[in-house]
PDB file of C-alpha atoms in Angstrom:
ATOM      1  CA  MET J   1     -61.170 -91.918-103.874  1.00 63.00           C
ATOM      2  CA  SER J   2     -58.648 -89.461-104.276  1.00 83.00           C
ATOM      3  CA  ASP J   3     -57.753 -86.633-101.922  1.00 86.00           C
ATOM      4  CA  TYR J   4     -57.458 -83.724-104.808  1.00 84.00           C
ATOM      5  CA  GLN J   5     -59.151 -80.511-106.298  1.00 84.00           C
ATOM      6  CA  VAL J   6     -58.945 -78.608-109.053  1.00 86.00           C
ATOM      7  CA  ILE J   7     -60.067 -74.830-109.367  1.00 82.00           C
ATOM      8  CA  SER J   8     -58.803 -72.475-112.680  1.00 87.00           C
ATOM      9  CA  ILE J   9     -58.337 -68.755-110.866  1.00 88.00           C
ATOM     10  CA  GLY J  10     -58.007 -67.610-114.687  1.00 87.00           C
ATOM     11  CA  ALA J  11     -54.380 -65.969-116.044  1.00 89.00           C
ATOM     12  CA  PRO J  12     -52.562 -63.552-114.065  1.00 88.00           C
ATOM     13  CA  ASP J  13     -54.080 -60.712-116.329  1.00 88.00           C
ATOM     14  CA  HIS J  14     -57.548 -61.315-115.151  1.00 89.00           C
ATOM     15  CA  TRP J  15     -56.889 -61.491-111.661  1.00 90.00           C
ATOM     16  CA  ARG J  16     -57.977 -57.711-111.074  1.00 88.00           C
ATOM     17  CA  ASP J  17     -61.657 -58.622-112.147  1.00 89.00           C
ATOM     18  CA  HIS J  18     -62.008 -60.592-109.236  1.00 85.00           C
ATOM     19  CA  PHE J  19     -63.786 -59.119-105.780  1.00 88.00           C
ATOM     20  CA  GLY J  20     -62.894 -60.710-102.456  1.00 83.00           C
ATOM     21  CA  GLY J  21     -61.260 -60.717 -99.025  1.00 80.00           C
ATOM     22  CA  PHE J  22     -61.108 -62.185 -96.018  1.00 79.00           C
ATOM     23  CA  ASN J  23     -64.443 -60.447 -94.777  1.00 77.00           C
ATOM     24  CA  SER J  24     -66.435 -57.787 -95.863  1.00 79.00           C
ATOM     25  CA  ASP J  25     -64.419 -55.366 -94.169  1.00 80.00           C
ATOM     26  CA  LEU J  26     -61.328 -56.507 -96.190  1.00 75.00           C
ATOM     27  CA  SER J  27     -62.615 -57.327 -99.655  1.00 82.00           C
ATOM     28  CA  ARG J  28     -61.023 -55.683-102.655  1.00 82.00           C
ATOM     29  CA  GLN J  29     -61.049 -55.527-106.412  1.00 79.00           C
ATOM     30  CA  GLY J  30     -57.757 -57.525-107.418  1.00 86.00           C
ATOM     31  CA  ARG J  31     -57.892 -60.229-104.209  1.00 82.00           C
ATOM     32  CA  ARG J  32     -59.285 -64.377-104.832  1.00 79.00           C
ATOM     33  CA  ILE J  33     -59.231 -66.209-101.263  1.00 79.00           C
ATOM     34  CA  VAL J  34     -58.002 -69.598-102.868  1.00 81.00           C
ATOM     35  CA  ASP J  35     -58.479 -71.466 -99.223  1.00 78.00           C
ATOM     36  CA  HIS J  36     -62.024 -70.181 -99.671  1.00 81.00           C
ATOM     37  CA  GLU J  37     -62.797 -72.612-102.473  1.00 76.00           C
ATOM     38  CA  LEU J  38     -60.655 -75.429-101.673  1.00 82.00           C
ATOM     39  CA  THR J  39     -60.366 -77.992 -98.811  1.00 83.00           C
ATOM     40  CA  MET J  40     -57.091 -76.542 -97.377  1.00 80.00           C
ATOM     41  CA  GLN J  41     -55.476 -77.653 -94.176  1.00 80.00           C
ATOM     42  CA  CYS J  42     -52.303 -76.543 -93.624  1.00 83.00           C
ATOM     43  CA  ILE J  43     -52.058 -73.876 -96.041  1.00 88.00           C
ATOM     44  CA  SER J  44     -53.773 -71.403 -97.661  1.00 90.00           C
ATOM     45  CA  MET J  45     -52.985 -69.234-100.575  1.00 92.00           C
ATOM     46  CA  THR J  46     -54.240 -65.675-102.601  1.00 90.00           C
ATOM     47  CA  ALA J  47     -53.963 -64.363-105.874  1.00 92.00           C
ATOM     48  CA  ASN J  48     -53.696 -60.431-106.193  1.00 94.00           C
ATOM     49  CA  ALA J  49     -53.334 -57.647-108.329  1.00 96.00           C
ATOM     50  CA  LEU J  50     -52.720 -53.869-107.463  1.00 96.00           C
ATOM     51  CA  GLU J  51     -52.926 -51.197-110.567  1.00 97.00           C
ATOM     52  CA  PRO J  52     -50.057 -49.150-110.940  1.00 98.00           C
ATOM     53  CA  GLY J  53     -49.614 -46.647-107.946  1.00 97.00           C
ATOM     54  CA  GLU J  54     -52.527 -48.357-105.932  1.00 96.00           C
ATOM     55  CA  GLU J  55     -50.881 -49.913-102.317  1.00 94.00           C
ATOM     56  CA  ALA J  56     -52.413 -52.165 -99.625  1.00 90.00           C
ATOM     57  CA  GLY J  57     -53.558 -49.070 -97.511  1.00 85.00           C
ATOM     58  CA  TYR J  58     -52.512 -50.616 -94.170  1.00 88.00           C
ATOM     59  CA  TRP J  59     -49.738 -52.590 -92.060  1.00 92.00           C
ATOM     60  CA  HIS J  60     -50.528 -56.201 -90.871  1.00 91.00           C
ATOM     61  CA  LYS J  61     -49.067 -58.972 -89.181  1.00 93.00           C
ATOM     62  CA  HIS J  62     -49.398 -62.315 -88.148  1.00 91.00           C
ATOM     63  CA  SER J  63     -48.417 -63.941 -84.779  1.00 90.00           C
ATOM     64  CA  LYS J  64     -48.736 -67.949 -86.165  1.00 89.00           C
ATOM     65  CA  ILE J  65     -48.749 -67.584 -89.155  1.00 90.00           C
ATOM     66  CA  GLU J  66     -45.912 -67.100 -92.097  1.00 93.00           C
ATOM     67  CA  GLU J  67     -45.882 -66.318 -95.706  1.00 94.00           C
ATOM     68  CA  LEU J  68     -44.583 -66.273 -98.717  1.00 96.00           C
ATOM     69  CA  TYR J  69     -45.239 -63.867-101.481  1.00 97.00           C
ATOM     70  CA  VAL J  70     -44.665 -64.418-104.797  1.00 98.00           C
ATOM     71  CA  PHE J  71     -43.877 -62.006-107.667  1.00 98.00           C
ATOM     72  CA  LEU J  72     -45.282 -62.484-111.178  1.00 97.00           C
ATOM     73  CA  GLU J  73     -45.880 -59.121-113.027  1.00 97.00           C
ATOM     74  CA  GLY J  74     -45.269 -55.557-112.196  1.00 98.00           C
ATOM     75  CA  ARG J  75     -43.392 -53.778-110.372  1.00 98.00           C
ATOM     76  CA  GLY J  76     -43.735 -52.772-106.472  1.00 98.00           C
ATOM     77  CA  GLU J  77     -42.592 -51.948-103.112  1.00 98.00           C
ATOM     78  CA  MET J  78     -42.674 -53.840 -99.249  1.00 97.00           C
ATOM     79  CA  GLY J  79     -43.176 -52.372 -96.648  1.00 96.00           C
ATOM     80  CA  LEU J  80     -41.262 -54.476 -93.430  1.00 97.00           C
ATOM     81  CA  ASP J  81     -40.805 -53.390 -90.335  1.00 96.00           C
ATOM     82  CA  ASP J  82     -38.541 -50.606 -91.235  1.00 96.00           C
ATOM     83  CA  ASP J  83     -37.041 -51.712 -94.497  1.00 97.00           C
ATOM     84  CA  VAL J  84     -38.844 -51.398 -97.996  1.00 97.00           C
ATOM     85  CA  ILE J  85     -37.542 -53.729-100.816  1.00 98.00           C
ATOM     86  CA  THR J  86     -38.150 -53.910-104.173  1.00 98.00           C
ATOM     87  CA  VAL J  87     -39.961 -56.184-106.302  1.00 98.00           C
ATOM     88  CA  GLY J  88     -40.979 -57.655-109.286  1.00 98.00           C
ATOM     89  CA  PRO J  89     -41.056 -60.459-111.390  1.00 98.00           C
ATOM     90  CA  GLY J  90     -39.266 -63.617-109.895  1.00 97.00           C
ATOM     91  CA  THR J  91     -39.055 -61.809-106.625  1.00 98.00           C
ATOM     92  CA  VAL J  92     -40.238 -64.637-103.537  1.00 98.00           C
ATOM     93  CA  VAL J  93     -40.201 -63.445-100.242  1.00 98.00           C
ATOM     94  CA  ARG J  94     -40.675 -65.245 -97.164  1.00 97.00           C
ATOM     95  CA  VAL J  95     -42.087 -63.091 -94.030  1.00 96.00           C
ATOM     96  CA  GLY J  96     -41.879 -64.953 -90.874  1.00 93.00           C
ATOM     97  CA  GLN J  97     -43.989 -64.237 -87.598  1.00 92.00           C
ATOM     98  CA  ASN J  98     -44.715 -60.404 -85.723  1.00 94.00           C
ATOM     99  CA  VAL J  99     -43.251 -58.643 -88.939  1.00 96.00           C
ATOM    100  CA  LEU J 100     -44.698 -55.720 -90.395  1.00 95.00           C
ATOM    101  CA  ARG J 101     -45.857 -56.242 -93.880  1.00 96.00           C
ATOM    102  CA  THR J 102     -47.553 -53.641 -96.300  1.00 95.00           C
ATOM    103  CA  TRP J 103     -47.242 -53.202-100.366  1.00 95.00           C
ATOM    104  CA  ARG J 104     -47.797 -51.229-102.790  1.00 97.00           C
ATOM    105  CA  ALA J 105     -47.665 -51.455-106.861  1.00 98.00           C
ATOM    106  CA  LEU J 106     -45.087 -48.082-108.397  1.00 98.00           C
ATOM    107  CA  PRO J 107     -46.697 -45.403-110.100  1.00 98.00           C
ATOM    108  CA  ASP J 108     -44.855 -45.779-113.209  1.00 98.00           C
ATOM    109  CA  SER J 109     -45.215 -50.046-113.677  1.00 97.00           C
ATOM    110  CA  GLU J 110     -45.969 -50.834-116.654  1.00 97.00           C
ATOM    111  CA  THR J 111     -48.300 -53.406-115.563  1.00 97.00           C
ATOM    112  CA  GLU J 112     -50.564 -54.584-112.307  1.00 97.00           C
ATOM    113  CA  LEU J 113     -48.372 -55.636-109.569  1.00 98.00           C
ATOM    114  CA  ARG J 114     -49.558 -59.625-109.228  1.00 97.00           C
ATOM    115  CA  TRP J 115     -48.703 -62.059-106.934  1.00 97.00           C
ATOM    116  CA  LEU J 116     -49.208 -64.969-104.824  1.00 96.00           C
ATOM    117  CA  CYS J 117     -49.292 -65.407-101.248  1.00 94.00           C
ATOM    118  CA  ILE J 118     -49.204 -68.660 -99.839  1.00 95.00           C
ATOM    119  CA  ARG J 119     -49.565 -68.593 -96.430  1.00 92.00           C
ATOM    120  CA  ALA J 120     -48.911 -71.704 -93.349  1.00 91.00           C
ATOM    121  CA  GLY J 121     -49.042 -72.307 -89.619  1.00 84.00           C
ATOM    122  CA  GLY J 122     -48.383 -75.110 -87.758  1.00 72.00           C
ATOM    123  CA  GLU J 123     -45.114 -77.289 -87.311  1.00 72.00           C
ATOM    124  CA  PRO J 124     -42.047 -76.699 -88.773  1.00 72.00           C
ATOM    125  CA  LEU J 125     -41.651 -78.699 -92.448  1.00 70.00           C
ATOM    126  CA  PRO J 126     -38.880 -81.264 -92.227  1.00 72.00           C
ATOM    127  CA  SER J 127     -35.546 -80.174 -95.009  1.00 70.00           C
ATOM    128  CA  PHE J 128     -36.292 -83.542 -96.469  1.00 71.00           C
ATOM    129  CA  PRO J 129     -39.999 -85.017 -96.895  1.00 71.00           C
ATOM    130  CA  ASP J 130     -40.088 -87.502 -94.952  1.00 72.00           C
ATOM    131  CA  ASP J 131     -43.461 -88.673 -95.727  1.00 73.00           C
ATOM    132  CA  THR J 132     -42.975 -90.094 -99.268  1.00 74.00           C
ATOM    133  CA  GLY J 133     -43.902 -92.678-100.555  1.00 80.00           C
ATOM    134  CA  ARG J 134     -42.870 -93.215-104.349  1.00 76.00           C
ATOM    135  CA  GLU J 135     -43.964 -95.937-107.052  1.00 84.00           C
ATOM    136  CA  PRO J 136     -40.998 -96.786-109.046  1.00 83.00           C
ATOM    137  CA  GLY J 137     -42.832 -99.527-110.867  1.00 85.00           C
ATOM    138  CA  ARG J 138     -46.033 -97.421-111.996  1.00 83.00           C
ATOM    139  CA  PRO J 139     -45.876 -96.314-115.462  1.00 85.00           C
ATOM    140  CA  MET J 140     -46.522 -92.884-115.939  1.00 83.00           C
ATOM    141  CA  PRO J 141     -49.868 -91.959-117.683  1.00 85.00           C
ATOM    142  CA  TRP J 142     -48.865 -90.264-120.529  1.00 87.00           C
ATOM    143  CA  ALA J 143     -46.516 -93.121-121.428  1.00 72.00           C
ATOM    144  CA  GLN J 144     -47.817 -95.196-124.663  1.00 67.00           C
ATOM    145  CA  THR J 145     -48.687 -99.053-124.310  1.00 60.00           C
ATOM    146  CA  ALA J 146     -47.860-101.533-126.767  1.00 56.00           C
TER     147      ALA J 146
END
């Protein structure tokens, strides 16, 4: 038996339809906690959407967790400690432990601000994945057989 799971979180333009959060006090429209739907062990992910002009409404930081924000659509800003940066499609922001963060969609954004937040904790990863096991002789599953 293989250890994998597959779900569909839908296209980014439908992420706003989902209501979710880590608990009922932190739930909102446009937040999907994907790791609540999959058996995640070392990483977690949320899919997020804010309407133009909407903001998180709070600052937060993590003492053990590192986060990676991957912005896909819209225009917004992130507060990172004392800095404010502009974010948009293709912006990737790594935020380390104990850095305060918040975000907003700019009021004049043409679309919702949509992003993935990938969280991880634990041991630092090696620069080269040293646990790789390749099988170079195995045929590709889409290769045609004669």
